[in-house]
CSV table of N, CA, C and O in Angstrom, one decimal:
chain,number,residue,atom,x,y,z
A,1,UNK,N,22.4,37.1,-4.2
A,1,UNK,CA,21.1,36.6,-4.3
A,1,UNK,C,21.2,35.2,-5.0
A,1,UNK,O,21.8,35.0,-6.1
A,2,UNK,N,20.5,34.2,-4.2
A,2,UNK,CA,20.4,32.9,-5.3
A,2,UNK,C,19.6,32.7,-6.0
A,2,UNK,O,18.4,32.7,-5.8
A,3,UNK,N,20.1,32.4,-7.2
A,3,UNK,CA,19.6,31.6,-8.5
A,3,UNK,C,18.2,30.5,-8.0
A,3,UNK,O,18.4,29.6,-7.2
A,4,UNK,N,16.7,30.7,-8.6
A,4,UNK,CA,15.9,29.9,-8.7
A,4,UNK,C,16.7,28.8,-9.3
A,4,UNK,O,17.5,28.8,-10.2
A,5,UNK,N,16.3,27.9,-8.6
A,5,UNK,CA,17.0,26.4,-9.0
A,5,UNK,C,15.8,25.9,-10.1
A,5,UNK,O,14.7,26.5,-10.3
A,6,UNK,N,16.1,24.8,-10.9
A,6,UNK,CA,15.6,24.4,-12.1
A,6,UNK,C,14.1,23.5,-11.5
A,6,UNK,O,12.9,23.5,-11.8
A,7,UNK,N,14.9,22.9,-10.3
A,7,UNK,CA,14.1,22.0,-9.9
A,7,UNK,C,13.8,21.9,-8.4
A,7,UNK,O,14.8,21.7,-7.6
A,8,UNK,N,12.8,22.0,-7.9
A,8,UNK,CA,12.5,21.9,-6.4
A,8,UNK,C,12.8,20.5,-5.8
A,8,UNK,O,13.4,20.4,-4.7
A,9,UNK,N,12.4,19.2,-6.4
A,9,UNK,CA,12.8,18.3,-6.4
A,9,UNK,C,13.3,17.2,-7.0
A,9,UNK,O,12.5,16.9,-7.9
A,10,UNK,N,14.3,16.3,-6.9
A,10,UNK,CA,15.0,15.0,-7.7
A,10,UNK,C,14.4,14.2,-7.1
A,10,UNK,O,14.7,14.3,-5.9
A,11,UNK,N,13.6,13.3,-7.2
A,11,UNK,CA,13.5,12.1,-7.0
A,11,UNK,C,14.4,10.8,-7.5
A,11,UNK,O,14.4,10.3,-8.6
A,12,UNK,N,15.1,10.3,-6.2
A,12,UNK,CA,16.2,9.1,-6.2
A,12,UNK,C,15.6,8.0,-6.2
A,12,UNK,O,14.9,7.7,-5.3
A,13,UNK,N,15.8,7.6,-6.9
A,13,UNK,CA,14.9,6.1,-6.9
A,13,UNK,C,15.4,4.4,-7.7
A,13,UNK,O,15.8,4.3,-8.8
A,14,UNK,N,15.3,3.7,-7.1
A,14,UNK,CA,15.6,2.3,-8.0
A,14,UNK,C,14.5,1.9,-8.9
A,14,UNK,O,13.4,1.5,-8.4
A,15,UNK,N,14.7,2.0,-10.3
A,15,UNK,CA,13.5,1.8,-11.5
A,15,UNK,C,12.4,0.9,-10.7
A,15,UNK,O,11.3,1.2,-10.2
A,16,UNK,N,13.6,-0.6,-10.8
A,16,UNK,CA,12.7,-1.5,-10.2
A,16,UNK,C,12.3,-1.5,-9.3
A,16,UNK,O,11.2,-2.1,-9.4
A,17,UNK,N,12.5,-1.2,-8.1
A,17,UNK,CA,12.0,-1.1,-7.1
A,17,UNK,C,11.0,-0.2,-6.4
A,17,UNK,O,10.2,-0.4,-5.5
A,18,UNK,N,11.1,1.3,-7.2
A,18,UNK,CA,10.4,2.2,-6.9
A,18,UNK,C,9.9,3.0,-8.2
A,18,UNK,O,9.0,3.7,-7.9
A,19,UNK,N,10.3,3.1,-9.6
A,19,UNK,CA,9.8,3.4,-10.6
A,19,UNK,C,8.7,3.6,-10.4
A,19,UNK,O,8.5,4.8,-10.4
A,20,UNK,N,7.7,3.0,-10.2
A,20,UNK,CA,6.1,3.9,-10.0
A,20,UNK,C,5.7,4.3,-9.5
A,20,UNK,O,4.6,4.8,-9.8
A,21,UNK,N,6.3,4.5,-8.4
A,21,UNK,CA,6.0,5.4,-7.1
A,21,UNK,C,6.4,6.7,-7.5
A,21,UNK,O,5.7,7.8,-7.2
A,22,UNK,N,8.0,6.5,-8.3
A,22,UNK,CA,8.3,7.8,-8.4
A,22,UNK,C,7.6,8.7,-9.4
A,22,UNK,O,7.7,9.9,-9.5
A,23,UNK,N,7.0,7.9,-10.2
A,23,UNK,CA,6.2,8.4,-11.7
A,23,UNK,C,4.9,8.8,-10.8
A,23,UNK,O,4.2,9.5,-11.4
A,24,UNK,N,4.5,8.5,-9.8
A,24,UNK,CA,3.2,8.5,-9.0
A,24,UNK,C,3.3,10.1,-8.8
A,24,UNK,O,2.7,11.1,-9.3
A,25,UNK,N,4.5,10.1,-7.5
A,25,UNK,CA,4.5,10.8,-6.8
A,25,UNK,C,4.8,12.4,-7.8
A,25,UNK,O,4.2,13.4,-7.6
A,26,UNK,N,5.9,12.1,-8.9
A,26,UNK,CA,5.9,13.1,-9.5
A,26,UNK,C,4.6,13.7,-10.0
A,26,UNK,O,4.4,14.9,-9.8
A,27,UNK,N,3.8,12.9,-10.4
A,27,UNK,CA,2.4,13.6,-11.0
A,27,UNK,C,1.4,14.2,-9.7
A,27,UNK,O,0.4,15.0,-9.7
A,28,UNK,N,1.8,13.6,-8.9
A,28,UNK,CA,1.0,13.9,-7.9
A,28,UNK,C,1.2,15.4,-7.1
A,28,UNK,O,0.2,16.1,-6.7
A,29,UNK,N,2.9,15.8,-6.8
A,29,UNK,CA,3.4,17.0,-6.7
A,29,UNK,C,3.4,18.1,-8.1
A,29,UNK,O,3.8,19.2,-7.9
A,30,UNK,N,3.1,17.8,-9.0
A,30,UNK,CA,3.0,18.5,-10.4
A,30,UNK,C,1.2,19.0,-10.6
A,30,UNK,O,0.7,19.6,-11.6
A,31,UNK,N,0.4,18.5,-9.4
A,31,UNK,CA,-0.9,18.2,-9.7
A,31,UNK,C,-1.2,19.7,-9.7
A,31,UNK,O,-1.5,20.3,-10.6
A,32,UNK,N,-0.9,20.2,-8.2
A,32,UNK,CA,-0.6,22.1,-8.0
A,32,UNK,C,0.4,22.5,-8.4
A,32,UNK,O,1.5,22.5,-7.8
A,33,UNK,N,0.2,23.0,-9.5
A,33,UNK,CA,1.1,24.1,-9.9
A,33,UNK,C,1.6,25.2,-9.4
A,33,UNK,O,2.7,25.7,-9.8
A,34,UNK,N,0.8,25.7,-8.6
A,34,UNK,CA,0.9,27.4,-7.4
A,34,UNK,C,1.6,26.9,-7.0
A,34,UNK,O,2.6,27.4,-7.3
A,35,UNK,N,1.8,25.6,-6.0
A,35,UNK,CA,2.4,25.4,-4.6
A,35,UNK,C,3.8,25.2,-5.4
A,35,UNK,O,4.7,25.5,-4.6
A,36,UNK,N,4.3,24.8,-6.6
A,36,UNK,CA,5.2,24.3,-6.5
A,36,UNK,C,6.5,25.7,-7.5
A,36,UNK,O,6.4,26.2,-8.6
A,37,UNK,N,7.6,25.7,-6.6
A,37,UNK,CA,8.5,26.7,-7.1
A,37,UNK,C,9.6,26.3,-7.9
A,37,UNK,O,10.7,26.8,-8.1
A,38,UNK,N,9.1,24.8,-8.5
A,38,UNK,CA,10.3,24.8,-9.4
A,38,UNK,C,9.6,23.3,-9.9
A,38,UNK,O,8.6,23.1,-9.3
A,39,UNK,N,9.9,22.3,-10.9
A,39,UNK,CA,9.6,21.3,-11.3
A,39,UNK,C,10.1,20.4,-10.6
A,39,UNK,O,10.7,20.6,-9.6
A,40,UNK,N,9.8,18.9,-11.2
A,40,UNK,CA,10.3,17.3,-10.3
A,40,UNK,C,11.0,17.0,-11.1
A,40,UNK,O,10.4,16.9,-12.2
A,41,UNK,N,11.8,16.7,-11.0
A,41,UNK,CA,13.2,15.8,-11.7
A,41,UNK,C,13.1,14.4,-11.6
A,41,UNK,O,13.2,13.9,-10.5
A,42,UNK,N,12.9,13.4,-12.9
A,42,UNK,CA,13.2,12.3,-13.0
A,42,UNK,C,13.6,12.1,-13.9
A,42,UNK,O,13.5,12.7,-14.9
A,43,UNK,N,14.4,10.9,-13.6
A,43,UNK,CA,15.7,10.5,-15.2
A,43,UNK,C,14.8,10.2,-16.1
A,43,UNK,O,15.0,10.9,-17.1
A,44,UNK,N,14.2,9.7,-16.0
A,44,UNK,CA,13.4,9.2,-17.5
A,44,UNK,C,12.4,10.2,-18.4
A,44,UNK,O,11.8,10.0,-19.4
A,45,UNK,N,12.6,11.3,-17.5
A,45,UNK,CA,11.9,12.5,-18.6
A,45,UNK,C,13.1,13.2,-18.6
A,45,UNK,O,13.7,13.4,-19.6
A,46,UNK,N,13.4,13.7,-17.7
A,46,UNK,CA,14.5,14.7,-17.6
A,46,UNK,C,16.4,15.1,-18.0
A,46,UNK,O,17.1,16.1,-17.9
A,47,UNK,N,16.8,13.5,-18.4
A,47,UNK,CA,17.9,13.5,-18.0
A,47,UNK,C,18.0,12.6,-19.2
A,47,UNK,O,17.5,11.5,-19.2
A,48,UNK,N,18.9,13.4,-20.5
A,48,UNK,CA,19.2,13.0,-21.6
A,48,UNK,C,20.6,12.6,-22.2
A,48,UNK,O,20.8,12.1,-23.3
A,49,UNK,N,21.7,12.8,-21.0
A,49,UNK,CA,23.0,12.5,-20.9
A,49,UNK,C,23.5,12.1,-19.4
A,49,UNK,O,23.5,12.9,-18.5
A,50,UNK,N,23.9,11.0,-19.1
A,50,UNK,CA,24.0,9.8,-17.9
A,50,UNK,C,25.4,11.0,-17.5
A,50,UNK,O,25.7,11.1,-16.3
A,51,UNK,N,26.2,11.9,-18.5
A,51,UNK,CA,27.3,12.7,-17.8
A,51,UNK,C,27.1,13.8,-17.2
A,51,UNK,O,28.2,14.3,-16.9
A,52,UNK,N,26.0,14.7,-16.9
A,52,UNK,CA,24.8,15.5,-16.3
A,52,UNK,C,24.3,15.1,-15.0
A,52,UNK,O,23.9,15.9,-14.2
A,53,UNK,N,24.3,13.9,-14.6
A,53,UNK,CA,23.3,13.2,-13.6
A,53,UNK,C,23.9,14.3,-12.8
A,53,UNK,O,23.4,15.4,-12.7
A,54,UNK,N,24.9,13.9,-12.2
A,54,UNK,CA,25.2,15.0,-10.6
A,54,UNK,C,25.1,16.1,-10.6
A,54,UNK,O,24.7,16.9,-9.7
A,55,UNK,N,25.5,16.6,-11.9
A,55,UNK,CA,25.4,18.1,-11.9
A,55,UNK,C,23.9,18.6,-11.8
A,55,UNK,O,23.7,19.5,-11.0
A,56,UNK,N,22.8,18.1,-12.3
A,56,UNK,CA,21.6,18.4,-12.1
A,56,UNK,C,21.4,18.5,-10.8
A,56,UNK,O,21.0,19.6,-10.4
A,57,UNK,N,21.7,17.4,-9.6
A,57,UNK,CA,21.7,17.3,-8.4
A,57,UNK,C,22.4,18.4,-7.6
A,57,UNK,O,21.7,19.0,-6.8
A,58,UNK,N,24.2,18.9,-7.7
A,58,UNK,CA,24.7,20.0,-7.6
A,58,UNK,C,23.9,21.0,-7.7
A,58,UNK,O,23.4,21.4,-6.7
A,59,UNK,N,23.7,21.6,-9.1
A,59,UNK,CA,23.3,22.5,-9.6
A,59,UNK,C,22.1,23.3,-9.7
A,59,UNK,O,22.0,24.6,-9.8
A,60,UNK,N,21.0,22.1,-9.7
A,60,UNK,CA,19.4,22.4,-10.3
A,60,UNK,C,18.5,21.9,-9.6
A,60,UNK,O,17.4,21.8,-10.1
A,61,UNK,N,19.0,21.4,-8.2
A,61,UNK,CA,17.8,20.6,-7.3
A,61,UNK,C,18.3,21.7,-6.1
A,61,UNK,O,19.4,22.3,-5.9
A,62,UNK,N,16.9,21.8,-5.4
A,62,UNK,CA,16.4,22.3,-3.8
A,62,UNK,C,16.6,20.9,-3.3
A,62,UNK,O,17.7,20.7,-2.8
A,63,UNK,N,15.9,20.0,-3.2
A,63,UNK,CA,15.2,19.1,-2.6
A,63,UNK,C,15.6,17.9,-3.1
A,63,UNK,O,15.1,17.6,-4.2
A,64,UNK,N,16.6,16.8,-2.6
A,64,UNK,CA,16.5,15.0,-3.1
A,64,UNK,C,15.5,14.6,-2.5
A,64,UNK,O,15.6,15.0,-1.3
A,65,UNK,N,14.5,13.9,-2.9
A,65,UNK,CA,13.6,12.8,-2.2
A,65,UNK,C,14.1,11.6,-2.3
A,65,UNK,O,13.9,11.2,-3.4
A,66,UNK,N,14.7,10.6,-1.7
A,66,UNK,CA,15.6,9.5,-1.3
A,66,UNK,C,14.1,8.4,-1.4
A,66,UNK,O,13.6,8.3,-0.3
A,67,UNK,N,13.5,7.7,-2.5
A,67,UNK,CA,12.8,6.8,-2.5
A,67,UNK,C,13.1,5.2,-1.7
A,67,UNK,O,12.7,4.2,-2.3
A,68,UNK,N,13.5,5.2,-0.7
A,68,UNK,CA,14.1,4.1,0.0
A,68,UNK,C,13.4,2.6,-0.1
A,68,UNK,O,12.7,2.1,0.7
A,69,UNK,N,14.0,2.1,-1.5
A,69,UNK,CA,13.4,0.5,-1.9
A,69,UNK,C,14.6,0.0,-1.1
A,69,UNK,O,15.5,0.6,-0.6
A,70,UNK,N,14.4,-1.2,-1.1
A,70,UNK,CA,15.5,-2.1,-0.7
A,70,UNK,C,16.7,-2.2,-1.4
A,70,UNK,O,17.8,-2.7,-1.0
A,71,UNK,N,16.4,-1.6,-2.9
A,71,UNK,CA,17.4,-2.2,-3.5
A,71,UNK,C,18.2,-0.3,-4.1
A,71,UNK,O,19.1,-0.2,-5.0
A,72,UNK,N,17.7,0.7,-3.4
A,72,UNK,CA,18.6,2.1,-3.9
A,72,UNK,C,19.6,1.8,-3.6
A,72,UNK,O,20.2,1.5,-4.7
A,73,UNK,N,20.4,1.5,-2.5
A,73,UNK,CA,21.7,1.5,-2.0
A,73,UNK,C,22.4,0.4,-3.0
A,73,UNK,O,23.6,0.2,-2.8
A,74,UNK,N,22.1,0.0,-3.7
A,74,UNK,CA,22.5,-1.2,-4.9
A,74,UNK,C,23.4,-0.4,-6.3
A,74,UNK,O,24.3,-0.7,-7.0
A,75,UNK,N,22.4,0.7,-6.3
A,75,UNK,CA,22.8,1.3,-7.7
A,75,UNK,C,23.8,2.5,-7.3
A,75,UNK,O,23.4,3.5,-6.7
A,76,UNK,N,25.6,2.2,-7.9
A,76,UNK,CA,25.8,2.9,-8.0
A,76,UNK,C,25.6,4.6,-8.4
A,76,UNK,O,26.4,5.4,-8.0
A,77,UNK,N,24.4,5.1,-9.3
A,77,UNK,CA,24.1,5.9,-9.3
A,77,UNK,C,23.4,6.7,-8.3
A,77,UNK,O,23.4,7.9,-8.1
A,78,UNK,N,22.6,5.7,-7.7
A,78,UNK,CA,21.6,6.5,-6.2
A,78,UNK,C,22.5,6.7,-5.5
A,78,UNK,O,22.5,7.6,-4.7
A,79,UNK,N,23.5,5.9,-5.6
A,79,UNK,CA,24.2,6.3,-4.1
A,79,UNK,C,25.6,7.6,-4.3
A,79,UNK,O,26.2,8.1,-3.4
A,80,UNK,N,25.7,8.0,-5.8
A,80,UNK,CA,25.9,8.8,-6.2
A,80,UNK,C,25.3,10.1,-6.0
A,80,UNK,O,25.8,11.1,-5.5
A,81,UNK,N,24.2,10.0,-6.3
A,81,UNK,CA,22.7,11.3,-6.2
A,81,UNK,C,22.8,11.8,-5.2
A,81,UNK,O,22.8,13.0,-5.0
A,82,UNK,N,22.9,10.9,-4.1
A,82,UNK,CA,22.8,11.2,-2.3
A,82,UNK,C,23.7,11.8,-1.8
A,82,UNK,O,23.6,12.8,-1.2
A,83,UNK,N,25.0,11.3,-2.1
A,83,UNK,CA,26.1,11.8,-1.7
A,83,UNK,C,26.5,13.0,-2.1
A,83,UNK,O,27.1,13.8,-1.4
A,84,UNK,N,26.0,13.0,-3.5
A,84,UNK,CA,26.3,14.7,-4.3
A,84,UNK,C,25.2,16.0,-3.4
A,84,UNK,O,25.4,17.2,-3.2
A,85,UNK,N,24.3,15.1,-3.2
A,85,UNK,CA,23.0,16.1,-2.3
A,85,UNK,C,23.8,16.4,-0.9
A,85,UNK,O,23.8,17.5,-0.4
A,86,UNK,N,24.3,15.4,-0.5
A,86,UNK,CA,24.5,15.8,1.1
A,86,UNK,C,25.9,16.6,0.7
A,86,UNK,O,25.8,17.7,1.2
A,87,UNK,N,27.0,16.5,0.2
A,87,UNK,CA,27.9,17.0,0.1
A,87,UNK,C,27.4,18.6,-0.3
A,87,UNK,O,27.9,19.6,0.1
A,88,UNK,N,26.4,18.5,-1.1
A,88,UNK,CA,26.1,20.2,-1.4
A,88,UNK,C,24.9,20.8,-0.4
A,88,UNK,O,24.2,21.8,-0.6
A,89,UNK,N,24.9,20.0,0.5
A,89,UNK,CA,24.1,20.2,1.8
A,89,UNK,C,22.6,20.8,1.4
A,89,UNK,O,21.9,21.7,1.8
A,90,UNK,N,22.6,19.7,0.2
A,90,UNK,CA,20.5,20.2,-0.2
A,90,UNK,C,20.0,19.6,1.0
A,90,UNK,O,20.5,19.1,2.0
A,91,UNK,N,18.4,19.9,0.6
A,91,UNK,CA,17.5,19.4,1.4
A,91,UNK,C,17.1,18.0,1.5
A,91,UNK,O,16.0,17.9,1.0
A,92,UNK,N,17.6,16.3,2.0
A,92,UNK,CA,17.4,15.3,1.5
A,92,UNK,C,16.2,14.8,2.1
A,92,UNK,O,16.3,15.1,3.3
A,93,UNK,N,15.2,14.3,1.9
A,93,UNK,CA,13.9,13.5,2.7
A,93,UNK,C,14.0,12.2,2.2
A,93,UNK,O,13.6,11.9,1.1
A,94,UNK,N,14.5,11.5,3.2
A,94,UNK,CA,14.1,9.9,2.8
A,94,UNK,C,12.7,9.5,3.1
A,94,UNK,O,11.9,9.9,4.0
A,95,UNK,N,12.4,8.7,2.1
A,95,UNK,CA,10.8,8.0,2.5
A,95,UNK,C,11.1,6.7,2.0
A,95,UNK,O,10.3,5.8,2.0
């Protein structure tokens, strides 16, 4: 049987480029509480040690939401997040 994951979704995102969208979008999916089977993951609430990042993604995400600014593919870490997601064959949705 599998473990409820921590988090239904991570949102990947470039601060600058998508930071408010992803602060948007998180409050916006957090708005129903019923509908949702696990929390939203964003670094800036969630993520208290930068040596954790993947394993959250591994370990504690259903779902990456791939925030596609111009500039994700820039940050070694998004392109980290993605790769950790598809390599553990989560669920990825680019937008």
């Amino acid at each position: 049987q599998k473990r409820q994951k921590a988090f239904q979704f991570f949102l990947c995102h470039h601060k600058a480029g998508a930071g408010a969208l992803a602060r948007l979008m998180k409050m916006e999916l957090r708005r129903n509480k019923s509908a949702l089977q696990g929390d939203v993951f964003i670094d800036s609430d969630n993520l208290d040690n930068l040596d954790k990042l993947f394993d959250f993604v591994a370990q504690d995400t259903q779902t990456l939401v791939a925030l596609c600014s111009a500039e994700l593919f820039h940050r070694p870490w998004c392109v980290g997040e993605v790769t950790t997601a598809y390599n553990q064959k989560l669920n990825v949705v680019p937008l």
